Short mmCIF file of C-alpha atoms in Angstrom, two decimals:
data_model
loop_
_atom_site.label_atom_id
_atom_site.label_comp_id
_atom_site.label_asym_id
_atom_site.label_seq_id
_atom_site.Cartn_x
_atom_site.Cartn_y
_atom_site.Cartn_z
CA MET A 26 92.97 39.59 115.50
CA LYS A 27 92.01 43.21 116.19
CA ARG A 28 90.23 43.87 119.46
CA VAL A 29 87.58 46.55 119.05
CA ILE A 30 84.98 48.54 120.96
CA LEU A 31 81.74 49.29 119.13
CA TYR A 32 80.16 52.70 119.65
CA THR A 33 76.71 53.68 118.39
CA ARG A 34 75.02 57.04 118.88
CA VAL A 35 71.70 58.52 117.97
CA SER A 36 69.47 61.38 119.07
CA THR A 37 65.70 60.94 119.44
CA GLU A 38 65.05 62.89 116.25
CA GLU A 39 67.63 60.92 114.25
CA GLN A 40 66.18 57.64 115.52
CA SER A 41 62.81 58.62 114.08
CA GLN A 42 64.57 59.11 110.73
CA GLY A 43 65.94 55.58 110.57
CA ASN A 44 69.36 55.93 112.24
CA SER A 45 68.40 53.56 115.05
CA LEU A 46 70.91 52.14 117.52
CA GLN A 47 69.94 48.59 116.58
CA TYR A 48 70.59 49.28 112.89
CA GLN A 49 74.05 50.68 113.66
CA LYS A 50 74.89 47.79 115.98
CA THR A 51 73.88 45.15 113.40
CA PHE A 52 75.92 46.92 110.72
CA LEU A 53 79.02 47.09 112.95
CA GLU A 54 78.72 43.46 114.04
CA ASN A 55 78.55 42.31 110.42
CA TYR A 56 81.51 44.55 109.59
CA CYS A 57 83.55 42.94 112.39
CA LYS A 58 82.67 39.40 111.26
CA ILE A 59 83.78 40.15 107.70
CA ASN A 60 87.08 41.64 108.93
CA ASN A 61 87.59 39.03 111.66
CA TYR A 62 87.60 41.58 114.51
CA GLU A 63 86.98 40.62 118.12
CA VAL A 64 84.32 42.77 119.84
CA ILE A 65 85.25 43.19 123.49
CA LYS A 66 82.85 45.98 124.48
CA TYR A 67 79.77 47.76 123.16
CA TYR A 68 78.49 51.24 124.09
CA GLU A 69 75.28 52.84 122.86
CA GLU A 70 74.59 56.57 123.24
CA ASP A 71 71.43 58.70 122.94
CA HIS A 72 73.00 62.15 123.30
CA SER A 73 73.85 64.93 120.87
CA ALA A 74 77.25 64.94 119.15
CA LYS A 75 77.85 68.67 119.56
CA ASN A 76 80.46 67.83 122.24
CA PHE A 77 81.91 64.81 124.07
CA ASN A 78 80.21 65.43 127.40
CA ARG A 79 78.15 62.27 126.87
CA PRO A 80 77.56 59.67 129.62
CA LYS A 81 78.46 56.58 127.58
CA TRP A 82 81.43 58.21 125.86
CA LEU A 83 82.81 59.19 129.26
CA GLU A 84 82.36 55.58 130.41
CA LEU A 85 84.13 54.37 127.27
CA THR A 86 87.02 56.80 127.87
CA GLU A 87 87.44 55.67 131.45
CA TYR A 88 87.40 51.99 130.41
CA CYS A 89 90.05 52.63 127.75
CA LYS A 90 92.35 54.35 130.25
CA LYS A 91 92.26 51.28 132.47
CA ASN A 92 92.42 48.68 129.67
CA LYS A 93 94.40 50.40 126.92
CA SER A 94 96.62 47.38 126.34
CA ASP A 95 93.59 45.23 125.52
CA ILE A 96 92.06 47.58 122.92
CA ASP A 97 93.17 48.28 119.34
CA THR A 98 90.32 50.30 117.82
CA ILE A 99 87.08 52.12 118.60
CA ILE A 100 84.71 51.67 115.68
CA PHE A 101 81.48 53.51 114.77
CA SER A 102 79.39 53.37 111.62
CA ARG A 103 79.91 56.92 110.26
CA TRP A 104 82.03 59.87 111.30
CA ASP A 105 78.95 61.90 112.23
CA ARG A 106 78.13 59.17 114.80
CA PHE A 107 81.48 60.01 116.38
CA SER A 108 81.20 63.82 116.43
CA ARG A 109 79.68 66.95 114.92
CA ASN A 110 82.42 69.16 116.33
CA HIS A 111 85.61 69.21 114.27
CA GLU A 112 87.97 70.69 116.89
CA GLU A 113 86.83 68.43 119.74
CA ALA A 114 86.91 65.39 117.46
CA MET A 115 90.56 66.02 116.54
CA ALA A 116 91.40 66.44 120.23
CA GLN A 117 89.79 63.06 121.02
CA ILE A 118 91.64 61.33 118.20
CA LYS A 119 94.96 62.68 119.51
CA HIS A 120 94.05 61.68 123.07
CA PHE A 121 93.32 58.06 122.12
CA LYS A 122 96.38 57.92 119.86
CA LYS A 123 98.51 58.58 122.95
CA LEU A 124 96.81 55.57 124.55
CA GLY A 125 97.67 53.50 121.49
CA ILE A 126 94.02 53.21 120.42
CA GLU A 127 92.82 53.96 116.91
CA ILE A 128 89.49 55.67 116.18
CA ASN A 129 87.82 54.84 112.89
CA SER A 130 84.63 54.56 110.87
CA ALA A 131 83.26 51.37 109.34
CA GLU A 132 81.67 53.10 106.34
CA ASN A 133 84.63 55.42 105.63
CA PRO A 134 87.72 53.81 107.21
CA LEU A 135 90.96 55.81 107.03
CA ASP A 136 94.58 54.82 107.47
CA LEU A 137 95.55 57.69 109.76
CA SER A 138 99.25 56.76 109.52
CA ASN A 139 99.11 58.09 105.94
CA PRO A 140 99.49 61.92 106.04
CA ASP A 141 97.44 62.29 102.85
CA ASN A 142 94.39 60.88 104.64
CA LYS A 143 94.37 63.82 107.05
CA ILE A 144 92.63 65.86 104.34
CA LEU A 145 89.87 63.25 104.08
CA LEU A 146 89.65 63.05 107.86
CA ALA A 147 89.20 66.83 108.11
CA MET A 148 86.48 66.67 105.48
CA TYR A 149 84.63 63.83 107.22
CA LEU A 150 84.73 65.70 110.53
CA VAL A 151 83.87 69.15 109.18
CA MET A 152 80.88 68.04 107.12
CA PRO A 153 78.81 66.86 110.14
CA GLU A 154 79.67 70.12 111.93
CA ILE A 155 78.47 72.14 108.93
CA GLU A 156 75.29 70.05 108.80
CA ASN A 157 74.79 70.61 112.53
CA ASP A 158 75.21 74.38 112.07
CA LYS A 159 72.64 74.30 109.28
CA ILE A 160 70.20 72.35 111.44
CA SER A 161 70.73 74.85 114.25
CA LYS A 162 70.16 77.77 111.88
CA ARG A 163 66.99 76.20 110.46
CA THR A 164 65.72 75.54 113.97
CA LYS A 165 66.28 79.15 115.00
CA GLU A 166 64.64 80.40 111.79
CA GLY A 167 61.69 78.11 112.37
CA THR A 168 61.31 79.19 115.98
CA HIS A 169 61.46 82.85 115.00
CA ALA A 170 58.90 82.37 112.21
CA ALA A 171 56.59 80.51 114.63
CA GLN A 172 56.87 83.29 117.19
CA VAL A 173 56.18 85.96 114.56
CA ALA A 174 53.08 83.95 113.57
CA GLY A 175 51.92 84.06 117.20
CA LYS A 176 52.88 80.55 118.28
CA PHE A 177 54.22 79.97 121.78
CA THR A 178 57.39 77.87 121.41
CA ASN A 179 58.52 77.28 124.99
CA LYS A 180 57.34 75.28 127.99
CA ALA A 181 53.86 76.42 129.02
CA PRO A 182 53.73 78.80 132.01
CA LYS A 183 51.58 78.17 135.09
CA GLY A 184 47.91 77.91 134.18
CA TYR A 185 48.65 76.56 130.70
CA LYS A 186 49.72 73.22 129.28
CA ASN A 187 51.40 72.24 126.01
CA VAL A 188 49.02 70.23 123.83
CA GLN A 189 50.26 68.19 120.88
CA TYR A 190 47.86 68.32 117.92
CA SER A 191 50.07 66.48 115.44
CA ASP A 192 53.70 65.30 115.26
CA LYS A 193 55.21 68.69 116.08
CA ASP A 194 52.23 71.01 115.95
CA ARG A 195 51.47 72.05 119.49
CA MET A 196 49.91 75.00 121.28
CA ILE A 197 49.35 76.09 124.85
CA VAL A 198 45.82 75.83 126.25
CA PRO A 199 44.49 76.88 129.66
CA ILE A 200 44.36 74.19 132.37
CA GLU A 201 40.78 74.08 133.65
CA THR A 202 41.81 73.75 137.29
CA GLU A 203 44.69 76.27 137.27
CA ALA A 204 43.60 79.03 134.87
CA PRO A 205 40.82 80.36 137.17
CA ILE A 206 43.32 80.58 140.04
CA ILE A 207 45.77 82.61 137.92
CA GLN A 208 42.87 84.80 136.82
CA TYR A 209 41.84 85.23 140.48
CA ALA A 210 45.38 86.37 141.38
CA PHE A 211 45.37 89.10 138.73
CA ASN A 212 41.84 90.24 139.59
CA GLU A 213 42.66 90.54 143.29
CA LEU A 214 45.91 92.41 142.71
CA SER A 215 44.25 94.79 140.25
CA LYS A 216 42.09 96.11 143.11
CA GLY A 217 45.18 97.44 144.89
CA VAL A 218 44.14 96.12 148.33
CA LYS A 219 46.17 92.93 148.83
CA SER A 220 49.95 92.57 148.58
CA ILE A 221 51.69 90.31 146.07
CA GLU A 222 52.90 87.99 148.84
CA TYR A 223 49.43 87.73 150.39
CA VAL A 224 47.89 86.75 147.04
CA ARG A 225 50.75 84.30 146.35
CA LYS A 226 49.93 82.44 149.54
CA GLU A 227 46.25 82.38 148.55
CA VAL A 228 47.20 80.96 145.16
CA ASN A 229 49.31 78.24 146.83
CA ARG A 230 46.42 77.30 149.12
CA LYS A 231 44.13 77.04 146.12
CA GLY A 232 46.44 74.53 144.46
CA VAL A 233 48.92 76.41 142.22
CA LYS A 234 52.30 76.08 143.89
CA ILE A 235 54.69 78.90 143.06
CA GLY A 236 57.72 80.34 144.83
CA LYS A 237 58.19 83.79 146.30
CA SER A 238 60.60 84.98 143.59
CA ALA A 239 58.78 83.31 140.71
CA PHE A 240 55.36 84.84 141.40
CA PRO A 241 56.25 88.46 140.48
CA GLU A 242 57.71 87.20 137.19
CA LEU A 243 54.47 85.34 136.51
CA LEU A 244 52.53 88.56 137.06
CA LYS A 245 54.69 90.37 134.48
CA ASN A 246 54.23 87.69 131.80
CA GLN A 247 52.17 89.02 128.87
CA VAL A 248 51.46 85.45 127.74
CA TYR A 249 48.47 85.63 130.09
CA ILE A 250 46.86 88.36 127.94
CA GLY A 251 47.36 86.39 124.73
CA LYS A 252 50.77 87.75 123.71
CA VAL A 253 53.86 85.92 122.47
CA PHE A 254 57.42 87.17 122.94
CA VAL A 255 59.42 87.32 119.69
CA LYS A 256 63.12 87.13 120.46
CA ALA A 257 65.63 89.43 118.77
CA TRP A 258 66.58 88.11 115.34
CA LEU A 259 69.35 89.46 113.10
CA ASP A 260 68.75 93.23 112.99
CA GLU A 261 65.26 93.00 114.49
CA GLU A 262 64.69 93.94 118.11
CA ALA A 263 62.70 91.69 120.43
CA TYR A 264 59.02 92.50 120.86
CA TRP A 265 55.64 91.14 121.99
CA THR A 266 53.04 90.17 119.38
CA LYS A 267 49.47 88.84 119.43
CA GLY A 268 49.48 85.11 120.05
CA LEU A 269 47.26 82.32 118.78
CA HIS A 270 46.52 80.95 122.26
CA GLU A 271 43.58 81.84 124.48
CA PRO A 272 44.28 84.59 127.05
CA ILE A 273 43.51 83.94 130.72
CA VAL A 274 43.57 87.54 131.94
CA GLU A 275 41.85 90.65 130.63
CA GLU A 276 44.31 93.15 129.21
CA LYS A 277 43.04 96.04 131.37
CA VAL A 278 43.36 93.93 134.53
CA PHE A 279 46.90 92.92 133.57
CA TRP A 280 48.07 96.49 133.05
CA ASP A 281 46.33 97.65 136.22
CA VAL A 282 48.47 95.11 138.09
CA GLN A 283 51.62 96.36 136.34
CA GLU A 284 50.89 99.97 137.23
CA LEU A 285 49.82 99.31 140.82
CA HIS A 286 52.56 96.88 141.81
CA PHE A 287 55.43 97.43 139.37
CA ARG A 288 54.83 101.08 138.36
CA LYS A 289 54.83 99.99 134.76
CA LYS A 290 52.40 101.20 132.12
CA PRO A 291 51.68 99.68 128.69
CA ARG A 292 53.85 101.06 125.94
CA GLN A 293 52.12 103.64 123.81
CA THR A 294 52.98 103.83 120.14
CA LYS A 295 54.48 107.25 119.52
CA LEU A 296 55.35 108.98 116.29
CA CYS A 297 58.27 110.71 118.02
CA ARG A 298 60.80 112.20 115.65
CA ALA A 299 59.15 110.63 112.61
CA ALA A 300 56.29 113.13 113.05
CA ASP A 301 58.62 116.07 112.32
CA PRO A 302 56.84 117.90 109.46
CA ASP A 303 60.13 118.23 107.57
CA PHE A 304 60.93 114.51 107.83
CA TYR A 305 57.64 112.65 107.43
CA LEU A 306 59.30 110.19 105.00
CA ARG A 307 62.10 109.12 107.36
CA ARG A 308 60.56 105.80 108.47
CA PHE A 309 59.70 104.77 104.89
CA LEU A 310 62.79 105.51 102.75
CA VAL A 311 65.72 103.14 102.20
CA CYS A 312 69.19 103.85 100.84
CA PRO A 313 69.70 103.13 97.10
CA HIS A 314 73.25 101.92 97.84
CA CYS A 315 72.98 99.58 100.85
CA GLY A 316 69.21 99.21 101.39
CA GLY A 317 69.41 100.53 104.96
CA VAL A 318 66.61 102.69 106.37
CA LEU A 319 67.37 106.41 106.00
CA THR A 320 67.50 108.73 108.96
CA ALA A 321 67.06 112.52 108.95
CA CYS A 322 68.80 115.48 110.51
CA TYR A 323 69.33 119.22 110.29
CA SER A 324 72.58 120.81 109.13
CA LYS A 325 73.67 124.40 109.64
CA GLY A 326 74.46 126.48 106.59
CA ASN A 327 74.10 130.03 105.27
CA GLY A 328 72.70 131.24 108.57
CA GLY A 329 69.97 128.65 108.89
CA LEU A 330 69.07 124.97 109.47
CA TYR A 331 68.47 122.70 106.50
CA GLY A 332 66.91 119.24 106.66
CA TYR A 333 68.46 116.21 104.99
CA TYR A 334 67.64 112.52 104.57
CA LYS A 335 70.86 110.54 104.95
CA CYS A 336 72.04 106.94 105.28
CA PRO A 337 73.71 106.22 108.65
CA HIS A 338 74.85 102.79 107.45
CA CYS A 339 77.02 103.38 104.38
CA ASN A 340 77.13 107.22 104.48
CA LYS A 341 76.82 107.31 100.68
CA PHE A 342 73.44 109.04 100.49
CA ASN A 343 72.59 112.58 101.64
CA TYR A 344 69.72 114.56 100.08
CA SER A 345 67.69 117.69 100.81
CA ALA A 346 64.50 116.80 102.71
CA ILE A 347 62.53 119.65 101.08
CA LYS A 348 63.40 118.47 97.57
CA ALA A 349 62.79 114.81 98.46
CA ASN A 350 59.35 115.65 99.90
CA GLU A 351 58.43 117.70 96.81
CA LYS A 352 59.48 114.90 94.48
CA PHE A 353 57.51 112.39 96.55
CA VAL A 354 54.31 114.47 96.21
CA LYS A 355 54.85 114.52 92.42
CA TYR A 356 55.49 110.74 92.46
CA VAL A 357 52.25 110.07 94.36
CA LYS A 358 50.32 112.44 92.08
CA GLN A 359 51.38 110.31 89.10
CA LEU A 360 49.91 107.23 90.80
CA ILE A 361 46.43 108.74 91.17
CA PRO A 362 43.99 107.37 88.54
CA ASN A 363 42.15 110.11 86.67
CA ASP A 364 38.66 111.11 87.77
CA SER A 365 36.89 109.28 84.98
CA ILE A 366 38.40 105.95 86.03
CA LEU A 367 37.59 106.50 89.70
CA GLU A 368 34.00 107.45 88.87
CA LEU A 369 33.79 104.50 86.52
CA TYR A 370 35.00 102.21 89.29
CA LYS A 371 32.23 103.52 91.53
CA GLU A 372 29.72 102.81 88.74
CA ILE A 373 31.00 99.26 88.40
CA ILE A 374 30.49 98.72 92.14
CA LYS A 375 26.95 100.01 91.89
CA ASP A 376 26.28 97.84 88.84
CA LEU A 377 27.49 94.79 90.70
CA LYS A 378 24.87 95.43 93.37
CA LYS A 379 22.14 95.60 90.72
CA GLU A 380 23.16 92.57 88.65
CA ASN A 381 21.24 89.35 88.58
CA LYS A 382 20.99 88.20 92.22
CA SER A 383 21.35 84.55 91.39
CA GLU A 384 24.65 85.19 89.66
CA ILE A 385 25.87 87.15 92.67
CA LEU A 386 24.85 84.35 95.03
CA LYS A 387 26.74 81.85 92.87
CA GLU A 388 29.80 84.06 92.98
CA ILE A 389 29.51 84.42 96.77
CA SER A 390 29.29 80.64 97.13
CA LYS A 391 32.36 80.17 94.93
CA LEU A 392 34.32 82.79 96.86
CA LYS A 393 33.43 81.14 100.18
CA ASN A 394 34.68 77.81 98.83
CA ASP A 395 37.88 79.53 97.68
CA LEU A 396 38.26 81.05 101.14
CA THR A 397 37.86 77.61 102.75
CA THR A 398 40.53 76.25 100.39
CA GLU A 399 42.95 78.97 101.44
CA GLU A 400 42.19 78.33 105.13
CA ASN A 401 42.96 74.64 104.59
CA ARG A 402 46.19 75.56 102.83
CA LEU A 403 47.16 77.71 105.80
CA VAL A 404 46.53 74.79 108.19
CA SER A 405 48.60 72.56 105.89
CA ILE A 406 51.66 74.83 105.82
CA ASP A 407 51.36 75.33 109.59
CA THR A 408 51.54 71.55 110.01
CA ASN A 409 54.40 71.17 107.50
CA PHE A 410 56.33 73.95 109.19
CA MET A 411 55.95 72.45 112.67
CA ASP A 412 56.90 69.02 111.23
CA GLY A 413 60.09 70.53 109.84
CA LYS A 414 59.11 69.78 106.23
CA ILE A 415 59.49 73.41 105.16
CA SER A 416 61.92 76.12 106.26
CA GLY A 417 60.96 79.26 108.13
CA GLU A 418 61.67 81.32 105.00
CA ASP A 419 59.39 79.15 102.84
CA TYR A 420 56.70 79.25 105.54
CA MET A 421 56.67 83.05 105.66
CA ARG A 422 56.64 83.30 101.85
CA MET A 423 53.74 80.86 101.46
CA LYS A 424 51.80 82.41 104.35
CA ALA A 425 52.14 85.88 102.80
CA SER A 426 50.83 84.54 99.48
CA ILE A 427 47.85 82.85 101.19
CA ASP A 428 47.08 85.98 103.24
CA GLU A 429 47.10 88.06 100.06
CA ARG A 430 44.66 85.70 98.32
CA LYS A 431 42.42 85.65 101.40
CA PHE A 432 42.40 89.44 101.46
CA ASN A 433 41.40 89.63 97.78
CA ILE A 434 38.65 87.07 98.33
CA ASN A 435 37.32 88.86 101.39
CA SER A 436 37.42 92.20 99.56
CA ARG A 437 35.32 90.73 96.77
CA LEU A 438 32.91 89.15 99.27
CA THR A 439 32.46 92.50 101.01
CA LEU A 440 31.42 94.09 97.74
CA LEU A 441 28.98 91.32 96.91
CA GLN A 442 27.39 90.69 100.30
CA PRO A 443 23.83 92.09 100.51
CA GLY A 444 22.69 94.37 103.29
CA ASN A 445 25.88 96.44 103.59
CA SER A 446 24.08 99.77 103.57
CA ASP A 447 27.10 101.80 104.63
CA LEU A 448 29.36 100.37 101.94
CA GLU A 449 28.68 103.10 99.40
CA ASN A 450 29.51 105.90 101.86
CA LYS A 451 32.72 104.18 102.88
CA PHE A 452 33.67 103.62 99.28
CA ASP A 453 32.95 107.26 98.41
CA TYR A 454 35.21 108.36 101.24
CA ALA A 455 37.99 105.97 100.17
CA ILE A 456 37.79 107.26 96.60
CA ASP A 457 37.93 110.83 97.93
CA VAL A 458 41.15 110.02 99.81
CA ILE A 459 42.69 108.28 96.77
CA ARG A 460 41.75 111.19 94.52
CA ASN A 461 43.44 113.73 96.82
CA MET A 462 46.49 111.87 98.13
CA ASP A 463 48.86 114.55 96.84
CA VAL A 464 46.79 117.31 98.48
CA ILE A 465 46.97 115.51 101.82
CA LEU A 466 50.75 115.12 101.47
CA SER A 467 51.13 118.80 100.59
CA THR A 468 48.89 120.40 103.22
CA GLY A 469 48.09 117.80 105.90
CA LYS A 470 49.66 117.36 109.32
CA ALA A 471 52.77 115.19 109.59
CA GLU A 472 50.86 112.53 111.55
CA HIS A 473 48.24 112.22 108.80
CA LYS A 474 50.89 112.12 106.07
CA ILE A 475 52.61 109.26 107.89
CA GLN A 476 49.33 107.37 108.30
CA LEU A 477 48.51 107.78 104.62
CA ILE A 478 51.96 106.71 103.41
CA GLY A 479 51.88 103.71 105.74
CA SER A 480 48.51 102.74 104.25
CA MET A 481 49.68 103.23 100.67
CA PHE A 482 53.03 101.43 100.84
CA PRO A 483 53.26 98.12 102.76
CA GLU A 484 56.98 97.90 101.91
CA LYS A 485 59.87 100.35 102.09
CA ILE A 486 60.41 102.93 99.35
CA GLN A 487 63.76 103.40 97.62
CA PHE A 488 64.81 106.94 96.66
CA ASP A 489 67.98 107.61 94.64
CA GLY A 490 67.71 111.39 94.54
CA GLU A 491 65.62 111.41 91.38
CA ASN A 492 63.17 108.52 91.37
CA TYR A 493 61.04 106.63 93.89
CA ARG A 494 60.58 102.87 93.63
CA THR A 495 58.66 100.29 95.65
CA ASN A 496 57.79 96.60 95.23
CA SER A 497 54.10 96.88 96.11
CA TYR A 498 51.23 99.22 96.92
CA ASN A 499 48.28 98.93 99.26
CA LYS A 500 46.17 96.04 97.92
CA VAL A 501 43.11 98.25 97.38
CA LEU A 502 45.11 100.77 95.35
CA GLU A 503 46.94 98.02 93.49
CA TYR A 504 43.64 96.38 92.61
CA ILE A 505 42.27 99.65 91.22
CA PHE A 506 45.46 100.26 89.23
CA GLN A 507 45.37 96.72 87.80
CA GLU A 508 41.67 96.90 86.99
CA THR A 509 41.83 100.29 85.28
CA ASN A 510 42.34 98.85 81.80
CA VAL A 511 39.66 96.21 82.37
CA LEU A 512 37.17 98.84 83.46
CA LYS A 513 38.00 101.00 80.46
CA GLY A 514 37.31 98.05 78.16
CA GLU A 515 34.01 97.12 79.82
CA LYS A 516 32.61 100.64 79.81
CA LYS A 517 34.37 102.12 76.80
CA GLU A 518 31.21 103.22 75.00
CA GLU A 519 29.83 104.88 78.11
CA THR A 520 33.02 106.75 78.93
CA ASP A 521 34.33 107.93 75.56
CA GLU A 522 33.09 111.44 76.21
CA LYS A 523 34.39 111.53 79.77
CA SER A 524 37.79 109.90 79.14
CA VAL A 525 40.75 111.98 80.23
CA SER A 526 44.38 110.96 79.79
CA SER A 527 46.08 113.37 82.17
CA VAL A 528 46.60 112.47 85.83
CA SER A 529 46.48 116.14 86.76
CA VAL A 530 42.78 116.66 86.13
CA PRO A 531 41.35 119.28 88.52
CA ARG A 532 39.56 117.56 91.38
CA ALA A 533 36.58 119.65 92.34
CA GLY A 534 34.52 119.20 95.46
CA PHE A 535 37.29 118.04 97.83
CA ASP A 536 36.84 119.40 101.34
CA LYS A 537 40.30 120.15 102.76
CA SER A 538 38.91 120.09 106.27
CA LYS A 539 38.68 116.31 105.90
CA ILE A 540 42.45 116.10 105.94
CA ILE A 541 42.63 116.41 109.70
CA LYS A 542 40.33 113.46 110.33
CA ILE A 543 41.53 111.01 107.73
CA ASN A 544 41.15 107.37 108.62
CA PRO A 545 43.31 106.00 105.82
CA ILE A 546 42.62 102.87 103.85
CA GLU A 547 43.79 99.98 105.97
CA ASN A 548 46.42 97.77 104.40
CA LYS A 549 45.29 94.23 105.12
CA GLY A 550 47.52 92.60 102.56
#
């Protein structure tokens, strides 16, 4: 009769999915009865299988060293209960083989004396490791996506607590007794009178215990002004983003503390080299060969300096900046709807304001219901994401789709809402900018060109030396482009005389002085 040790293992998460210790134990006991094995010892583990530094496994190993003559086999239900690390698993099997003890699975038993079974053994051991790597990758993707969305994913700092709203949906919220003390610390230090150590002692006396070295780190933590730190991911650098949690400290107070006590000022967004008038496209263009973002530089030649856009990644693309800029102006000019369509669009907006009020109110009510539906969908995918039911990639894709629909709904609501007296002036100005985009790109300052391009193109632009391509435009522009044919159909009789097919219709009445104060159409998509 074989003498065996039973080993069961489960993590908390796996237990919730039905891989309970009791289930494994019952299965192994039945397996031993059928095969007439004698169970001499039973160990149950609740640690991860990424390595063998597990309390119960170490106990089992020590027991086997002392009682190796009394043990034939260590049995577990599946190979992934044994290990999710192929190399360490093989090392353990060899170790116990030297002790004369076999290691095997009840569900997939292998005769390890048969060399051919080593292939199956490798497969059984590698598959859990691959699954573990996938789980780890999904976890990291999910954490990154949550951070990008403004969710705090770590243990709450002093003054906050983690609150569980559903299975895995949690946020940090201020602690009523601690948050005012943290706020007091920042307010006092922002005055520049008391030292950090003096205020730390005050904070301790008030009830928030914190060490001498930990307190300065607390004061530097932007979580207190409602920010979330997004860790570096793939090619993306780490950065702070606006969080979903409630801030405890006013932003001005926070930065006053940084400047007074750490000589640190808030980072200012600078255009830097991208504002070079010769290279205003550098932050927007991507390489047609590798998809990498193009850089720009000057090269000496024929007694002068000449600007070029080039790819620093694959070094397969190098093109004259002057020619690329000229072709981009022509490309944008082709995108501009002709004057008749822009004027017609303005007329449609005015007509909407004059239409039957009851119909407009019905439409507003419907749009508000649609907006509520999208908000509920957003809550739903947030919950599914935090529950692990959808991947980080799927979450970001669905969220982008919902945000786009919300933007379109809100845009329509803005047009329909009564009492927006300044709407017509704003719309006139937006149309004026759209009508003269190529003029701005030809004669405006580099900063204004960059602002306009950033507003027009939410995604990168590919340039192959001849043609420009992009996946999407600013939602306002895209909506006008899409609606052009509809508008033509609705107002055909009224516009027959005014219809113009060329996109290069002279645009009278544009004041070039407006270029220097352009507040471009905001891309909310």
